[in-house]
Amino acid sequence: MNSVNWNGIVESLLFAAGDEGLSLKQISAVLEIGEIEAKDKMNEIIQMYNSDPNRGLQVLEIGGTYQLATKKEFAIYLKRLVESPSSTSLSQAALETLAVIAYKQPITRIEIEEIRGVKTERPLQTLTAKALIKEVGRAEGNGRAYLYGTTKEFLDAFGLKDLAELPKLPEQSEDDEFAQNEADLFFDTLKQV
Amino acid sequence: MNSVNWNGIVESLLFAAGDEGLSLKQISAVLEIGEIEAKDKMNEIIQMYNSDPNRGLQVLEIGGTYQLATKKEFAIYLKRLVESPSSTSLSQAALETLAVIAYKQPITRIEIEEIRGVKTERPLQTLTAKALIKEVGRAEGNGRAYLYGTTKEFLDAFGLKDLAELPKLPEQSEDDEFAQNEADLFFDTLKQV
Amino acid sequence: MQHYNVKIDAFEGPLDLLLHLINRLEIDIYDIPVAEITEQYLIFIHTMKELELDIASEYLVMAATLLAIKSKMLLPKHEEDEFDEDLDVEMEEDPRDELVERLIEYRKYKEAAEELKELEQERSLMYTKPPSDLAGIAKDATPEKANLDVSLYDMLGALQKLMRRKKLQKPLSTKVARQEIPIERRITEILTVLKSFRGRKNFNDLFTIHNREHVVVTFLAVLELIKRKEIQVTQENNFADLFVESTEAS
């Protein structure tokens, strides 16, 4: 071997880092290459893992860090061997609250409650304790209520690279279109009169 | 692919098993093959890892269990990673350890390792050096292992008045059945020690 | 009038309940028949009251809102006499508008919550490992007591990772060994004990093994025996110990 064995090095680094993951900064520091080059390398490596069916592992990119994880298709085998704590399973109330925060952050409790139509203290406590949300600041104006936002742990728990990867909200435009048609229909009816 | 992907399955199994490793018995049970056949497969796989320079990992056979580990030749990079200045903030390993101690103190190292599933010497050293934890006594029974607890500096660092101010874990709130199971799991883990 | 066998805690609040009613009645959300939906909503609330369940104040506020909208809808519409230049205005002044807007907004996040749930499930199929302990590798990198740039959230986050991580099952055989105790067998055992005892036996003494499964099976066996009238259970007075005896022996 006369060249640097990037794949081997990165695999050993990722393995050691476990679910703490490695940032691009750490990778480029250890490999002594620039971050852009490191990023290219990581993309190559991600590709390599994904395209090789002999590999049971994949590289996840989550909230700015890379981490190794088993491929989904092997979950059936792992389930025979490993206890699943199902620890992240959230109540409906918590999931709804989390959805509102994820899409509308930063947002105050009152604003969340307006959208949900119910008190939301308990779900906020649960989500905070599960480190899925945190206080990210204070709202202007009277009360200076806490503003909530999602955490890196949130991205990890839902397997997201970043917030931009959140599924698109059920589009309002469709509803609007629908409403528009209705309105058109209404107008048409009137014209006929 | 029309045949079973042994390599992929075994890799994912070994990865998830981590430091605890897998016995031949477990492997043959999950793969639903005989132990002799499983042993042959494992030898093949060990060979495969060793002969592929692109792999940063190897399969070790220690005391009848197989486990994944990084190859020795990459140790220098791991050293660089550990020594790279993540400086002021704590590693996840340290944070995890600290969290377990904070919520379960007084607690022995063995108990912490049982909960975390990995060796915890270094995090304990780090936390002790940073004065966030200290030895608070000795456990009863054989070995009389050290018991760890948090310090006043811990409270200061996290802006807590006292330990009662630690956020309630979701599993500590009674009315969440789901969380209760989680708590049971958590405590069962402890009881097994 | 139909009755609802739905628990109020099956709903995440009045908006959720309204969406449920709208779906159930196959109503167009943009053209809600307020009278009908209000009636259904109130029936629901009344049922809850009869069942003496706590009804969160939000449900009552919504009931009032619905009634207010209903009464506004009943007011004569002057606009209809006017020309169509006012049509836009008329659309906006529909007393239902605000509620419809809230329902649609809420529905958006309710659906998003479903998607999150799926993502979470998918994520749970991917297993990770804890960071390795590299104590042996880095020799004397003794960290000093520096200022810590960590928050409680970081610690909770690390703890969550730990909780989420799956744990390797001990020996695979423990799972297999934990087979169920057949109730029939336990029934026979209990009968044998009672018959040989010839007299009343304290109910608590039947629970010889203190694990959950054994306790449950024993309890079920006792219930079955009572049903079959093979044993008799007596109690002197409230809260006193229960005594069990075989009907055959007595």
Short mmCIF file of C-alpha atoms in Angstrom, two decimals, chain B residues 5-191:
data_model
loop_
_atom_site.label_atom_id
_atom_site.label_comp_id
_atom_site.label_asym_id
_atom_site.label_seq_id
_atom_site.Cartn_x
_atom_site.Cartn_y
_atom_site.Cartn_z
CA ASN B 5 -26.50 -12.30 2.65
CA TRP B 6 -24.46 -13.82 5.47
CA ASN B 7 -21.77 -11.19 5.49
CA GLY B 8 -24.22 -8.35 5.78
CA ILE B 9 -26.23 -10.05 8.49
CA VAL B 10 -23.21 -11.02 10.56
CA GLU B 11 -21.70 -7.56 10.24
CA SER B 12 -24.88 -5.92 11.48
CA LEU B 13 -25.18 -8.41 14.34
CA LEU B 14 -21.61 -7.98 15.48
CA PHE B 15 -21.90 -4.22 15.24
CA ALA B 16 -25.04 -4.07 17.38
CA ALA B 17 -23.57 -6.52 19.88
CA GLY B 18 -20.65 -4.16 20.46
CA ASP B 19 -18.27 -4.98 23.29
CA GLU B 20 -20.37 -7.83 24.53
CA GLY B 21 -19.73 -9.78 21.39
CA LEU B 22 -21.65 -12.78 20.12
CA SER B 23 -21.25 -16.43 20.97
CA LEU B 24 -21.32 -19.08 18.30
CA LYS B 25 -24.55 -20.26 19.88
CA GLN B 26 -26.19 -16.88 19.42
CA ILE B 27 -24.95 -16.59 15.87
CA SER B 28 -26.20 -20.02 14.90
CA ALA B 29 -29.55 -19.33 16.58
CA VAL B 30 -30.10 -16.08 14.71
CA LEU B 31 -28.91 -17.43 11.38
CA GLU B 32 -30.80 -20.68 11.95
CA ILE B 33 -27.85 -22.82 11.00
CA GLY B 34 -25.82 -25.38 12.92
CA GLU B 35 -22.92 -24.31 15.09
CA ILE B 36 -20.38 -26.03 12.88
CA GLU B 37 -21.65 -24.27 9.83
CA ALA B 38 -21.72 -21.02 11.76
CA LYS B 39 -18.13 -21.52 12.79
CA ASP B 40 -17.11 -22.00 9.15
CA LYS B 41 -18.95 -18.85 8.17
CA MET B 42 -17.26 -16.90 10.93
CA ASN B 43 -13.84 -18.07 9.85
CA GLU B 44 -14.59 -16.99 6.30
CA ILE B 45 -15.77 -13.62 7.53
CA ILE B 46 -12.74 -13.10 9.77
CA GLN B 47 -10.60 -13.86 6.74
CA MET B 48 -12.53 -11.43 4.63
CA TYR B 49 -12.07 -8.55 7.03
CA ASN B 50 -8.39 -9.26 7.47
CA SER B 51 -7.61 -9.50 3.79
CA ASP B 52 -9.44 -6.35 2.78
CA PRO B 53 -7.29 -3.28 3.42
CA ASN B 54 -10.32 -1.08 2.84
CA ARG B 55 -11.81 -2.36 6.03
CA GLY B 56 -10.96 -0.49 9.20
CA LEU B 57 -12.48 -3.25 11.28
CA GLN B 58 -11.60 -6.80 12.17
CA VAL B 59 -13.43 -9.61 13.92
CA LEU B 60 -11.79 -10.77 17.13
CA GLU B 61 -12.49 -14.12 18.68
CA ILE B 62 -12.09 -13.71 22.41
CA GLY B 63 -13.08 -16.31 24.95
CA GLY B 64 -15.64 -17.93 22.71
CA THR B 65 -17.27 -14.71 21.55
CA TYR B 66 -16.83 -12.80 18.36
CA GLN B 67 -16.66 -9.05 18.36
CA LEU B 68 -15.87 -6.23 15.99
CA ALA B 69 -12.89 -4.02 16.73
CA THR B 70 -10.81 -1.50 14.88
CA LYS B 71 -7.63 -2.82 13.23
CA LYS B 72 -4.44 -2.07 15.10
CA GLU B 73 -2.85 -0.17 12.24
CA PHE B 74 -5.45 2.58 12.62
CA ALA B 75 -4.78 3.17 16.29
CA ILE B 76 -2.72 6.27 15.53
CA TYR B 77 -5.73 7.90 13.94
CA LEU B 78 -7.91 7.01 16.89
CA LYS B 79 -5.29 8.55 19.14
CA ARG B 80 -5.43 11.73 17.09
CA LEU B 81 -9.20 11.70 17.39
CA VAL B 82 -9.15 11.31 21.16
CA GLU B 83 -6.52 13.94 21.63
CA SER B 84 -8.00 16.43 19.23
CA PRO B 85 -9.25 19.33 21.26
CA SER B 86 -12.93 18.85 21.72
CA SER B 87 -11.73 20.89 24.68
CA THR B 88 -14.38 22.54 26.76
CA SER B 89 -17.34 20.36 26.07
CA LEU B 90 -17.76 16.80 27.23
CA SER B 91 -17.81 13.77 25.00
CA GLN B 92 -21.03 11.88 24.71
CA ALA B 93 -19.47 9.01 26.61
CA ALA B 94 -18.73 11.40 29.47
CA LEU B 95 -22.17 12.99 29.29
CA GLU B 96 -23.88 9.61 29.29
CA THR B 97 -21.86 8.49 32.26
CA LEU B 98 -22.56 11.72 34.08
CA ALA B 99 -26.28 11.38 33.42
CA VAL B 100 -26.36 7.84 34.76
CA ILE B 101 -24.47 8.90 37.87
CA ALA B 102 -26.63 11.99 38.39
CA TYR B 103 -29.86 10.02 38.30
CA LYS B 104 -28.72 6.77 39.93
CA GLN B 105 -26.13 7.83 42.49
CA PRO B 106 -24.49 6.34 44.42
CA ILE B 107 -23.49 3.84 41.78
CA THR B 108 -20.51 1.62 40.99
CA ARG B 109 -18.54 1.55 37.78
CA ILE B 110 -19.76 -1.95 37.00
CA GLU B 111 -23.36 -0.80 37.31
CA ILE B 112 -22.71 2.13 35.01
CA GLU B 113 -21.08 -0.13 32.46
CA GLU B 114 -23.98 -2.52 32.65
CA ILE B 115 -26.34 0.32 31.79
CA ARG B 116 -24.19 1.84 29.07
CA GLY B 117 -23.03 -1.44 27.59
CA VAL B 118 -19.43 -0.26 27.26
CA LYS B 119 -16.33 0.15 29.35
CA THR B 120 -16.48 3.42 31.21
CA GLU B 121 -13.03 3.95 32.71
CA ARG B 122 -12.04 6.89 30.63
CA PRO B 123 -15.29 8.84 31.06
CA LEU B 124 -14.99 8.30 34.81
CA GLN B 125 -11.44 9.65 34.73
CA THR B 126 -12.50 12.65 32.71
CA LEU B 127 -15.43 13.43 34.97
CA THR B 128 -13.32 13.00 38.09
CA ALA B 129 -10.60 15.23 36.66
CA LYS B 130 -13.20 17.86 35.90
CA ALA B 131 -14.48 17.47 39.45
CA LEU B 132 -18.00 16.72 38.26
CA ILE B 133 -18.10 13.41 40.11
CA LYS B 134 -16.30 11.91 43.07
CA GLU B 135 -16.05 8.71 45.02
CA VAL B 136 -18.67 8.87 47.72
CA GLY B 137 -18.14 5.52 49.42
CA ARG B 138 -17.77 1.82 48.92
CA ALA B 139 -20.39 -0.71 47.91
CA GLU B 140 -21.29 -3.54 50.25
CA GLY B 141 -20.31 -7.06 49.31
CA ASN B 142 -17.36 -8.53 47.59
CA GLY B 143 -14.97 -6.22 45.87
CA ARG B 144 -16.28 -3.25 47.84
CA ALA B 145 -16.25 -1.24 44.63
CA TYR B 146 -16.17 2.54 44.71
CA LEU B 147 -19.49 4.31 44.59
CA TYR B 148 -19.70 7.45 42.50
CA GLY B 149 -21.82 10.53 43.02
CA THR B 150 -22.00 14.05 41.65
CA THR B 151 -20.25 17.04 43.19
CA LYS B 152 -21.13 20.62 43.97
CA GLU B 153 -19.22 21.61 40.83
CA PHE B 154 -21.64 19.45 38.88
CA LEU B 155 -24.56 21.49 40.21
CA ASP B 156 -22.73 24.72 39.38
CA ALA B 157 -21.81 23.61 35.86
CA PHE B 158 -25.40 22.76 35.05
CA GLY B 159 -26.97 25.64 36.91
CA LEU B 160 -28.79 23.50 39.44
CA LYS B 161 -29.60 24.47 43.00
CA ASP B 162 -29.72 20.87 44.14
CA LEU B 163 -30.24 17.40 42.76
CA ALA B 164 -33.99 17.66 43.16
CA GLU B 165 -33.83 20.27 40.42
CA LEU B 166 -32.71 17.72 37.84
CA PRO B 167 -35.36 17.50 35.15
CA LYS B 168 -37.72 14.62 35.77
CA LEU B 169 -37.09 11.85 33.32
CA PRO B 170 -40.17 10.97 31.30
CA GLU B 171 -40.24 7.54 32.90
CA GLN B 172 -40.49 9.11 36.32
CA SER B 173 -43.90 10.60 35.71
CA GLU B 174 -46.41 8.07 36.89
CA ASP B 175 -49.25 8.60 34.47
CA ASP B 176 -47.34 7.67 31.37
CA GLU B 177 -47.68 3.95 30.98
CA PHE B 178 -45.27 3.80 28.13
CA ALA B 179 -42.68 5.64 30.10
CA GLN B 180 -43.27 3.30 32.99
CA ASN B 181 -42.17 0.34 30.92
CA GLU B 182 -39.13 2.24 29.96
CA ALA B 183 -38.36 2.88 33.59
CA ASP B 184 -38.85 -0.78 34.38
CA LEU B 185 -36.38 -1.61 31.69
CA PHE B 186 -33.95 0.88 33.08
CA PHE B 187 -34.26 -0.44 36.59
CA ASP B 188 -34.29 -4.06 35.51
CA THR B 189 -30.99 -3.43 33.88
CA LEU B 190 -29.71 -2.31 37.23
CA LYS B 191 -31.11 -5.27 39.09
#
